[in-house]
Short mmCIF file of C-alpha atoms and ligand atoms in Angstrom, two decimals:
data_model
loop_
_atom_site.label_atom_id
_atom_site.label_comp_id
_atom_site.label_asym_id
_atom_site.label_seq_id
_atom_site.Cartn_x
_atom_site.Cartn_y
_atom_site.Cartn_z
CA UNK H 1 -158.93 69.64 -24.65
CA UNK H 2 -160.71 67.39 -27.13
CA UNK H 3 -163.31 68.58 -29.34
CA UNK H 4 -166.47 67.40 -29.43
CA UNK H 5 -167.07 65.77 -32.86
CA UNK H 6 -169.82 67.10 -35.57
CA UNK H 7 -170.87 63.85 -37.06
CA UNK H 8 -172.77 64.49 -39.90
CA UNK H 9 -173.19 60.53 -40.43
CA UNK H 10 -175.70 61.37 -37.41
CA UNK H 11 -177.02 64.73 -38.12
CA UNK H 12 -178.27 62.75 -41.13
CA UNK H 13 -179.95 60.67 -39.81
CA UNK H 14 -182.13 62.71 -37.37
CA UNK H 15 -182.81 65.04 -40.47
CA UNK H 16 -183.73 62.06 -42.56
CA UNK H 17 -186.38 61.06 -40.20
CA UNK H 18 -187.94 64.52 -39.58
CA UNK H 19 -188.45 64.62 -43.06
CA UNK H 20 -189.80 61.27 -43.46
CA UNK H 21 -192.63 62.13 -40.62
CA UNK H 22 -193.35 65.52 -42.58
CA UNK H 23 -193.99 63.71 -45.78
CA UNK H 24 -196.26 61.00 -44.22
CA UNK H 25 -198.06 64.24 -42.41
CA UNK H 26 -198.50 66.18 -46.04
CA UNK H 27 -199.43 62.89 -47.38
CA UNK H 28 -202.11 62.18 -44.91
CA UNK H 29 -203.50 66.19 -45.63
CA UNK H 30 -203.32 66.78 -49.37
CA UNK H 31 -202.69 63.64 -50.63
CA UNK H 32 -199.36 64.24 -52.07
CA UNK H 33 -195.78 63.78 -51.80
CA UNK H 34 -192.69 65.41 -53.14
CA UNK H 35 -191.45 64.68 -56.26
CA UNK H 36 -187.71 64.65 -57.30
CA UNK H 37 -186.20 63.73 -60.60
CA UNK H 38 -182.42 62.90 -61.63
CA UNK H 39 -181.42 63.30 -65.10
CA UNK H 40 -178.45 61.38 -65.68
CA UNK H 41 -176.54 61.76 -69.12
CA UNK H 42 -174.34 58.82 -70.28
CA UNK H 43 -172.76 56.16 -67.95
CA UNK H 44 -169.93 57.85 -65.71
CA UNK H 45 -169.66 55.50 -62.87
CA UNK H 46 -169.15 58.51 -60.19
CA UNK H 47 -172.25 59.95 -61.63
CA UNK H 48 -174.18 56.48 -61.31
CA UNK H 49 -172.88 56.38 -57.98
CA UNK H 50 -174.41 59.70 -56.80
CA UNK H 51 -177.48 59.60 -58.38
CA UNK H 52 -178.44 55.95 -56.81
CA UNK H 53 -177.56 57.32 -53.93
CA UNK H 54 -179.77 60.17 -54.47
CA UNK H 55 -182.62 57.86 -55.69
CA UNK H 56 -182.11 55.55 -52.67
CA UNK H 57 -182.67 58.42 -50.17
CA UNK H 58 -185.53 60.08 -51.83
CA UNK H 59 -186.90 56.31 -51.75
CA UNK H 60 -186.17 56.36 -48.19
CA UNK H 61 -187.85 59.70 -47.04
CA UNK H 62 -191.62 58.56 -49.22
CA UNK H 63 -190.58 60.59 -52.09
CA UNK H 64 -191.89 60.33 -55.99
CA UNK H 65 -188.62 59.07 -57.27
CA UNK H 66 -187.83 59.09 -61.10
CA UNK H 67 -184.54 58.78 -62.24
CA UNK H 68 -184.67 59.29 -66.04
CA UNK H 69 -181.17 58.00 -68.04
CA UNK H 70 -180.50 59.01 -71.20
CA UNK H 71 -177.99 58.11 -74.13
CA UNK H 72 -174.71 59.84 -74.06
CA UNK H 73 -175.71 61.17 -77.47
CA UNK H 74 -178.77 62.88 -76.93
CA UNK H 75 -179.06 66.00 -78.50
CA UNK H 76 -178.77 69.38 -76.32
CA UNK H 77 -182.01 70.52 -78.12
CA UNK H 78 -184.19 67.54 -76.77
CA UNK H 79 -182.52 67.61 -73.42
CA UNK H 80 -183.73 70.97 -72.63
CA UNK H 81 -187.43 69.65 -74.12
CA UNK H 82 -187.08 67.04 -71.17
CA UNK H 83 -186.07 69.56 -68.90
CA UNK H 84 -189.15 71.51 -70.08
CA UNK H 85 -191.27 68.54 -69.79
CA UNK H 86 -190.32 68.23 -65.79
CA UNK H 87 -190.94 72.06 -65.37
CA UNK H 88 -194.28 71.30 -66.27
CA UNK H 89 -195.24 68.10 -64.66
CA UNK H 90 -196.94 68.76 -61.39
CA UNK H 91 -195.94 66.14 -59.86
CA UNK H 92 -192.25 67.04 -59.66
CA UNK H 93 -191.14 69.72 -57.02
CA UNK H 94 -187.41 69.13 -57.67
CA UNK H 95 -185.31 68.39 -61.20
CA UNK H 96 -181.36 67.77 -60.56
CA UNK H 97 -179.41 67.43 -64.17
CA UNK H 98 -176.33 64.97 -62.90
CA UNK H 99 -172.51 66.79 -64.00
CA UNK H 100 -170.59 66.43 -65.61
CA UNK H 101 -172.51 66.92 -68.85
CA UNK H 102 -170.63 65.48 -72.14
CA UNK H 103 -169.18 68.09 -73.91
CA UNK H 104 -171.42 69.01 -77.03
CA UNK H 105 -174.21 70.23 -74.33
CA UNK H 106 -174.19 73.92 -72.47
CA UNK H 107 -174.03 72.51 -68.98
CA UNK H 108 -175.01 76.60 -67.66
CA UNK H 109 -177.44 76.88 -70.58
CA UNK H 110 -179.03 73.76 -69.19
CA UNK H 111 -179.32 74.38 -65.64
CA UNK H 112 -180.26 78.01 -66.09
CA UNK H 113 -183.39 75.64 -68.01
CA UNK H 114 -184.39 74.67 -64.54
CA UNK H 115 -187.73 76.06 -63.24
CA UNK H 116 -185.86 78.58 -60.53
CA UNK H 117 -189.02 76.62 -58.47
CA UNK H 118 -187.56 72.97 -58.90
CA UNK H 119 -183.76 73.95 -58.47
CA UNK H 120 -183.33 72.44 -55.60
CA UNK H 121 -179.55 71.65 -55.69
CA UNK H 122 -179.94 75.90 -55.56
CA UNK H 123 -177.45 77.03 -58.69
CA UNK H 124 -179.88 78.55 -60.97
CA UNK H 125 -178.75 82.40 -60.95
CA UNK H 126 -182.60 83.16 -59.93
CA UNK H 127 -181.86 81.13 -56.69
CA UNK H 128 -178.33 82.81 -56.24
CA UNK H 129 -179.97 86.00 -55.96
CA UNK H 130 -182.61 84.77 -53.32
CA UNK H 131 -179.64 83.49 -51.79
CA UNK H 132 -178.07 86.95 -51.68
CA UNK H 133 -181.10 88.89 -50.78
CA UNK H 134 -181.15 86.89 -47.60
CA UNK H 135 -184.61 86.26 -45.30
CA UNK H 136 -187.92 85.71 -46.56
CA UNK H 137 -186.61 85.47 -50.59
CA UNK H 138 -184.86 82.63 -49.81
CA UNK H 139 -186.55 79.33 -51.67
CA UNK H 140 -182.93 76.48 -51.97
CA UNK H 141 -179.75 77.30 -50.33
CA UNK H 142 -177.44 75.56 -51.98
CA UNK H 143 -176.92 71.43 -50.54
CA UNK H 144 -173.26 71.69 -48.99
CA UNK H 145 -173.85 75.20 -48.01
CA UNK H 146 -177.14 74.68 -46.55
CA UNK H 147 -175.76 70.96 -44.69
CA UNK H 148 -172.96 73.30 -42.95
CA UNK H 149 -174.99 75.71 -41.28
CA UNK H 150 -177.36 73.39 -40.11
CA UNK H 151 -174.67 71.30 -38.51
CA UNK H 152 -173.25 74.44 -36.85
CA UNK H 153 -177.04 75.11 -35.38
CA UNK H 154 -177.51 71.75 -34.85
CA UNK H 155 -174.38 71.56 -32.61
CA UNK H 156 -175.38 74.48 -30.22
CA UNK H 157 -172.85 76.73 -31.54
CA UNK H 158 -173.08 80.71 -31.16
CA UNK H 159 -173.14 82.21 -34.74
CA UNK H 160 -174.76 85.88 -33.96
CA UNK H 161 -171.79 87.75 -33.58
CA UNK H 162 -169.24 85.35 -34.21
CA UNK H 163 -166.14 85.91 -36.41
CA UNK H 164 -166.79 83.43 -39.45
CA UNK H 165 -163.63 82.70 -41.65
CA UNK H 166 -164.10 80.94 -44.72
CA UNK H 167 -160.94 79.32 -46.97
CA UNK H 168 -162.37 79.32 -50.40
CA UNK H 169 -164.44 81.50 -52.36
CA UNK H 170 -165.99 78.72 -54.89
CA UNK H 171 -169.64 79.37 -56.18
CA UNK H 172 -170.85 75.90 -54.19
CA UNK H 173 -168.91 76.12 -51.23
CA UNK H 174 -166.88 79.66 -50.25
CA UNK H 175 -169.24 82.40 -51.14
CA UNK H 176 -172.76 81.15 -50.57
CA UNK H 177 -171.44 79.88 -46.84
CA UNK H 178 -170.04 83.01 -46.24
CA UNK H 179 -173.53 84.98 -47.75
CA UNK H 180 -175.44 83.15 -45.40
CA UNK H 181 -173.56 83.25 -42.56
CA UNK H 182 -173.69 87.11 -42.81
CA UNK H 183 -177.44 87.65 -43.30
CA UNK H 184 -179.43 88.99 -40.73
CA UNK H 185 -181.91 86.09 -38.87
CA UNK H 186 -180.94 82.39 -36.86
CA UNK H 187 -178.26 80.36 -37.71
CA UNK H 188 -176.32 83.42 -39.53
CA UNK H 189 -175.99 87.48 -37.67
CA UNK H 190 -171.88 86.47 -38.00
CA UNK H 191 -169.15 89.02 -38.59
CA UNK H 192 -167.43 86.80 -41.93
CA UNK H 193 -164.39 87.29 -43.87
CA UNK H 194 -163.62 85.05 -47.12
CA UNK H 195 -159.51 84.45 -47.46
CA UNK H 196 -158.28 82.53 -50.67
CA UNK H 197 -155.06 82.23 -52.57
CA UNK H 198 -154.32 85.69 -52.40
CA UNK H 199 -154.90 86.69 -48.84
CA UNK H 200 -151.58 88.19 -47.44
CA UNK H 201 -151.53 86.23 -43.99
CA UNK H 202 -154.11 83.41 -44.35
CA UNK H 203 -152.99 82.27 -40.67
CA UNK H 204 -154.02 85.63 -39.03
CA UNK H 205 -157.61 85.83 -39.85
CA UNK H 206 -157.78 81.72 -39.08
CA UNK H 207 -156.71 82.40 -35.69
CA UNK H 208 -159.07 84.86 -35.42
CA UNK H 209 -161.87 82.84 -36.19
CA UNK H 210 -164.57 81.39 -33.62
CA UNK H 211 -166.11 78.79 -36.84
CA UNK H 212 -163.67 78.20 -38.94
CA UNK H 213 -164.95 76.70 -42.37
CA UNK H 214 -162.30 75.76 -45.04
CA UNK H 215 -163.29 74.71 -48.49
CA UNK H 216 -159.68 74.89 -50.08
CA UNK H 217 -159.45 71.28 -51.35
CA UNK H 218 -155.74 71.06 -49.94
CA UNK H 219 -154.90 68.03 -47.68
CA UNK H 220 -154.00 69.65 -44.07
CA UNK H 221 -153.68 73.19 -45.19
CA UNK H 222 -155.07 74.93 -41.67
CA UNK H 223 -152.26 74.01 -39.02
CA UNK H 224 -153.45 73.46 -35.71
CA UNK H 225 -151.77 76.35 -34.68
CA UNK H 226 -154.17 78.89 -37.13
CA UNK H 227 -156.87 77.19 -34.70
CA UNK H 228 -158.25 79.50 -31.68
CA UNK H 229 -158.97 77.09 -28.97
CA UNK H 230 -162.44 76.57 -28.59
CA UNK H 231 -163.10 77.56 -32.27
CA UNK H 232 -165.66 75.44 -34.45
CA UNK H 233 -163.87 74.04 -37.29
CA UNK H 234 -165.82 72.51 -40.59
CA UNK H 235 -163.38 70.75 -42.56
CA UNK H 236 -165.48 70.73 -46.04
CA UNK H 237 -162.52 69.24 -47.83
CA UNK H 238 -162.46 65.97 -49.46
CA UNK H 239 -158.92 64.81 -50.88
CA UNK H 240 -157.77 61.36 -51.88
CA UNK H 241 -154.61 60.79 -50.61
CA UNK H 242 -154.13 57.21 -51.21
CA UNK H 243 -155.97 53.90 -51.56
CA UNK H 244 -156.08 50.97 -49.10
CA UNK H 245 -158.12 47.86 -48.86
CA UNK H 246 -161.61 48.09 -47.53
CA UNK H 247 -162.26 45.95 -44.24
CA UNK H 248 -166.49 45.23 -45.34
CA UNK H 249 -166.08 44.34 -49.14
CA UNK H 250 -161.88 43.39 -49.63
CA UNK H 251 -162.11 46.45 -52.44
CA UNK H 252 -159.91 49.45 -53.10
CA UNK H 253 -161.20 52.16 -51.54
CA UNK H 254 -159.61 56.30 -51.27
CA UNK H 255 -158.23 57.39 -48.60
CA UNK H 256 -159.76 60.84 -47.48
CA UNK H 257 -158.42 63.37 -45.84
CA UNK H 258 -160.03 67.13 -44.82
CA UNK H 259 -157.81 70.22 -45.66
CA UNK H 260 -157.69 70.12 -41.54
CA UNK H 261 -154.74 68.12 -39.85
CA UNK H 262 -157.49 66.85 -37.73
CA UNK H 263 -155.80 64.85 -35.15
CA UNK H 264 -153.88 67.84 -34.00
CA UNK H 265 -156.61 70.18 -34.82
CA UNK H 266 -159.16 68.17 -32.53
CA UNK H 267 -157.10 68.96 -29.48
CA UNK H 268 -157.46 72.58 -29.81
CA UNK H 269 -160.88 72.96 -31.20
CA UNK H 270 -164.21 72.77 -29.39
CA UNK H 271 -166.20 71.52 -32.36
CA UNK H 272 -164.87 69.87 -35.16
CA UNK H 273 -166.46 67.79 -38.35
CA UNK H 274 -164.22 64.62 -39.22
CA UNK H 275 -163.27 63.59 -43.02
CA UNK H 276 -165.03 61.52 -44.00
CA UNK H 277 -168.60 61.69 -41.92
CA UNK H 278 -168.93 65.05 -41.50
CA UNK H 279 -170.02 67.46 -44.07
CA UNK H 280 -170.00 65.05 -46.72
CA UNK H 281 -173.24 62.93 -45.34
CA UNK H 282 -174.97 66.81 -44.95
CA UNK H 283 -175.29 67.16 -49.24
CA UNK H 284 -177.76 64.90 -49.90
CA UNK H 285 -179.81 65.20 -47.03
CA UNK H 286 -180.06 68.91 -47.88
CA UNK H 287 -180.85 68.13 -51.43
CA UNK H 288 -183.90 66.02 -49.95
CA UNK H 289 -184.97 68.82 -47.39
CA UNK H 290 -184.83 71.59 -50.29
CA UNK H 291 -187.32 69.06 -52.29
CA UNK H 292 -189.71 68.45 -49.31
CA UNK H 293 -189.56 72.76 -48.94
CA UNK H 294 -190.18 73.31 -52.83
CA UNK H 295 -193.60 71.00 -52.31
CA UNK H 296 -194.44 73.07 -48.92
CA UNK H 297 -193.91 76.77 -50.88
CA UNK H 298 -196.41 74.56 -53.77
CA UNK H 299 -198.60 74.01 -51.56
CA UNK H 300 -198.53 77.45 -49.30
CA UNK H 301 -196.51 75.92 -46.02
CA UNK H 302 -193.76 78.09 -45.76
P1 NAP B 1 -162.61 74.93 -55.61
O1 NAP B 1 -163.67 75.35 -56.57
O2 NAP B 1 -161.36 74.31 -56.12
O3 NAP B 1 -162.23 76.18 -54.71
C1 NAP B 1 -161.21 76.11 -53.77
C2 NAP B 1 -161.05 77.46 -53.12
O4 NAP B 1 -160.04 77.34 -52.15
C3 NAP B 1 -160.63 78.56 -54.09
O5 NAP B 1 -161.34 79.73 -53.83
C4 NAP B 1 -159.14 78.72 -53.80
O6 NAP B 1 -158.69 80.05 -53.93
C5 NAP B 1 -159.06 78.34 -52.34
N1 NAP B 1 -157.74 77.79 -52.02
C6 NAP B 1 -157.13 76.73 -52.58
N2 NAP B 1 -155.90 76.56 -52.06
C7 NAP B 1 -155.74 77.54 -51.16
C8 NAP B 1 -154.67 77.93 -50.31
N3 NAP B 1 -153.51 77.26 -50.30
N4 NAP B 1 -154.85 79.00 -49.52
C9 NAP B 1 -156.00 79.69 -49.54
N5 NAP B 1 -157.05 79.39 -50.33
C10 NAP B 1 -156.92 78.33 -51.13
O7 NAP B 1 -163.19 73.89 -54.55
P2 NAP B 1 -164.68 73.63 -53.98
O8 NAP B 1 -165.51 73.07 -55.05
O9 NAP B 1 -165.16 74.80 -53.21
O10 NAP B 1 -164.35 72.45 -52.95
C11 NAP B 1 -163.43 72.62 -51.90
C12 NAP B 1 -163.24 71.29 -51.18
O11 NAP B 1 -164.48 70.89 -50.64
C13 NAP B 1 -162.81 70.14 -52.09
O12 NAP B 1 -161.96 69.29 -51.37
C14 NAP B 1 -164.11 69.44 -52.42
O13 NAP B 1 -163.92 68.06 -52.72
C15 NAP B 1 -164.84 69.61 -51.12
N6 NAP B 1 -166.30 69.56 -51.26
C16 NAP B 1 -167.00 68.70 -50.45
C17 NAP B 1 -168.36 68.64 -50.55
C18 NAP B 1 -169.11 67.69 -49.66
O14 NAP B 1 -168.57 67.18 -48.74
N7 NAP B 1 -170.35 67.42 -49.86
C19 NAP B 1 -169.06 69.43 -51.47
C20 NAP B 1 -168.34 70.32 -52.25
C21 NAP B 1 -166.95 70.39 -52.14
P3 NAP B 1 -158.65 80.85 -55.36
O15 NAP B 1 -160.08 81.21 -55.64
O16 NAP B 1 -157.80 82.02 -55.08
O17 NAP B 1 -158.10 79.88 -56.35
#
């Protein structure tokens, strides 16, 4: 058997554009569109990286872009009076502070600054316990969490009543995935179990599992033989194993790998993300639905 492929490259894509029709539509009503800023600290290429890439999509989808850099040196005092500044300004629904922040700044004392009703990237404690209340309290799932579940609905696959194992019990991956996989309502009503470093026989509860979700960060750690054929595996890992040449620009570029041996695992599975195009493409994209919801909740949409 092969499995059929979750490609979040395309899930993306068809997300991207519902959102771009919903912001023309809100546009076209109330005469507004959603605003999202990125606060980038310093120069850290990987953090340049990701925000443009942030910037470019919320350019994409009609957003209010701003993407406000500031000196490596700025004080933690006046960062906080920016973030202040953004929780005021009505014409920003969603404020993302770029990490790694440098060290002489309280990275939790500045995200906990967040308006709970701009955190879209979903961390602020305030939205953790939405998160965990489940149903109607729920304002920003966290991005990666959120992108995973929506690829699992988005592929057709059964989740009331399914047995959900998750490999990792991080605060952005593990334990929000498994929270909302376990709530009552669409999408979730699944039977879950969390295994880490500890469990006694990690390969007994994968086998049992109909989705399979591993956020270990190990290169191949689930054996296709942990797999239950037919399962749905999401692979959330991302490890560089290597470098090679790039084909498009003659650069170095990683080589990725998921903490699935996928080319075995593919054979057994019925659904299965790949590394890289899978739930990597799914962050973003979330980030840029959670802003288009935090203007809908302004305005009394949802
Ligand atoms: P993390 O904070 O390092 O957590 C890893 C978790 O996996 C921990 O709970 C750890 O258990 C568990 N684990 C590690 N090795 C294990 C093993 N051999 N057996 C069982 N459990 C094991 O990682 P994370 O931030 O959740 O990220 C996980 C992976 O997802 C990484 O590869 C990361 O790059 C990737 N990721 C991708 C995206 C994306 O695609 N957008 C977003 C976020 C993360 P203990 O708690 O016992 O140590």
């Amino acid at each position: 058997m092969t499995a059929t492929l979750i490609k979040g490259t395309e899930i993306r894509e068809q997300i991207l554009e519902e959102i771009t029709e919903e912001v023309k539509q809100i546009k076209e009503k109330h005469g507004v569109v959603p605003g999202l800023v990125t606060i980038l600290v310093g120069e850290n290429p990987a953090s340049i990286s990701y925000v443009t890439l942030k910037i470019k999509t919320a350019h994409r989808v009609g957003f209010k872009e701003i993407q406000d850099s500031q000196s490596v040196d700025i004080s933690e005092a006046d960062l906080l009076a920016l973030i202040d500044k953004y929780n005021k300004d009505d014409s920003i629904n969603g404020i993302l502070v770029q990490l790694p922040l440098p060290k002489h700044i309280d990275e939790k004392k500045v995200l906990n600054a967040i308006d709970p009703d701009k955190d879209v990237d979903g961390f602020h404690p305030v939205n953790v316990g939405r998160l965990m209340i489940g149903g109607k309290e729920v304002k920003f799932p966290p991005c990666t969490p959120f992108g995973i579940q929506e690829m699992i609905v988005r592929a057709g696959v059964e989740t009331s009543g399914a047995e959900v194992v998750v490999v990792g019990r991080s605060n952005i991956v593990g334990k929000p995935i498994a929270n909302m996989m376990v709530q009552k309502g669409p999408g979730a009503n699944a039977t879950v179990t969390i295994v880490h470093t500890r469990t006694k026989d990690l390969a007994a509860h994968c086998k049992r599992a109909d989705i399979l979700i591993v956020a270990a960060g190990v290169p191949d750690l689930v054996k296709p033989e942990w797999i239950k054929p037919g399962a749905c595996v999401i692979d959330v890992g991302v490890n560089r194993v290597g470098e090679k040449v790039s084909e498009k620009t003659g650069k170095k570029v990683a080589i990725l790998k998921g903490d699935v041996d996928f080319d075995a695992a593919k054979e057994i599975a019925g659904y299965i993300t790949p590394v890289p195009g899978g739930v990597g493409p799914m962050t973003i994209t979330m980030l840029m639905l959670n802003t288009l919801k935090s203007l809908k909740f302004k305005l009394g949409l949802m």
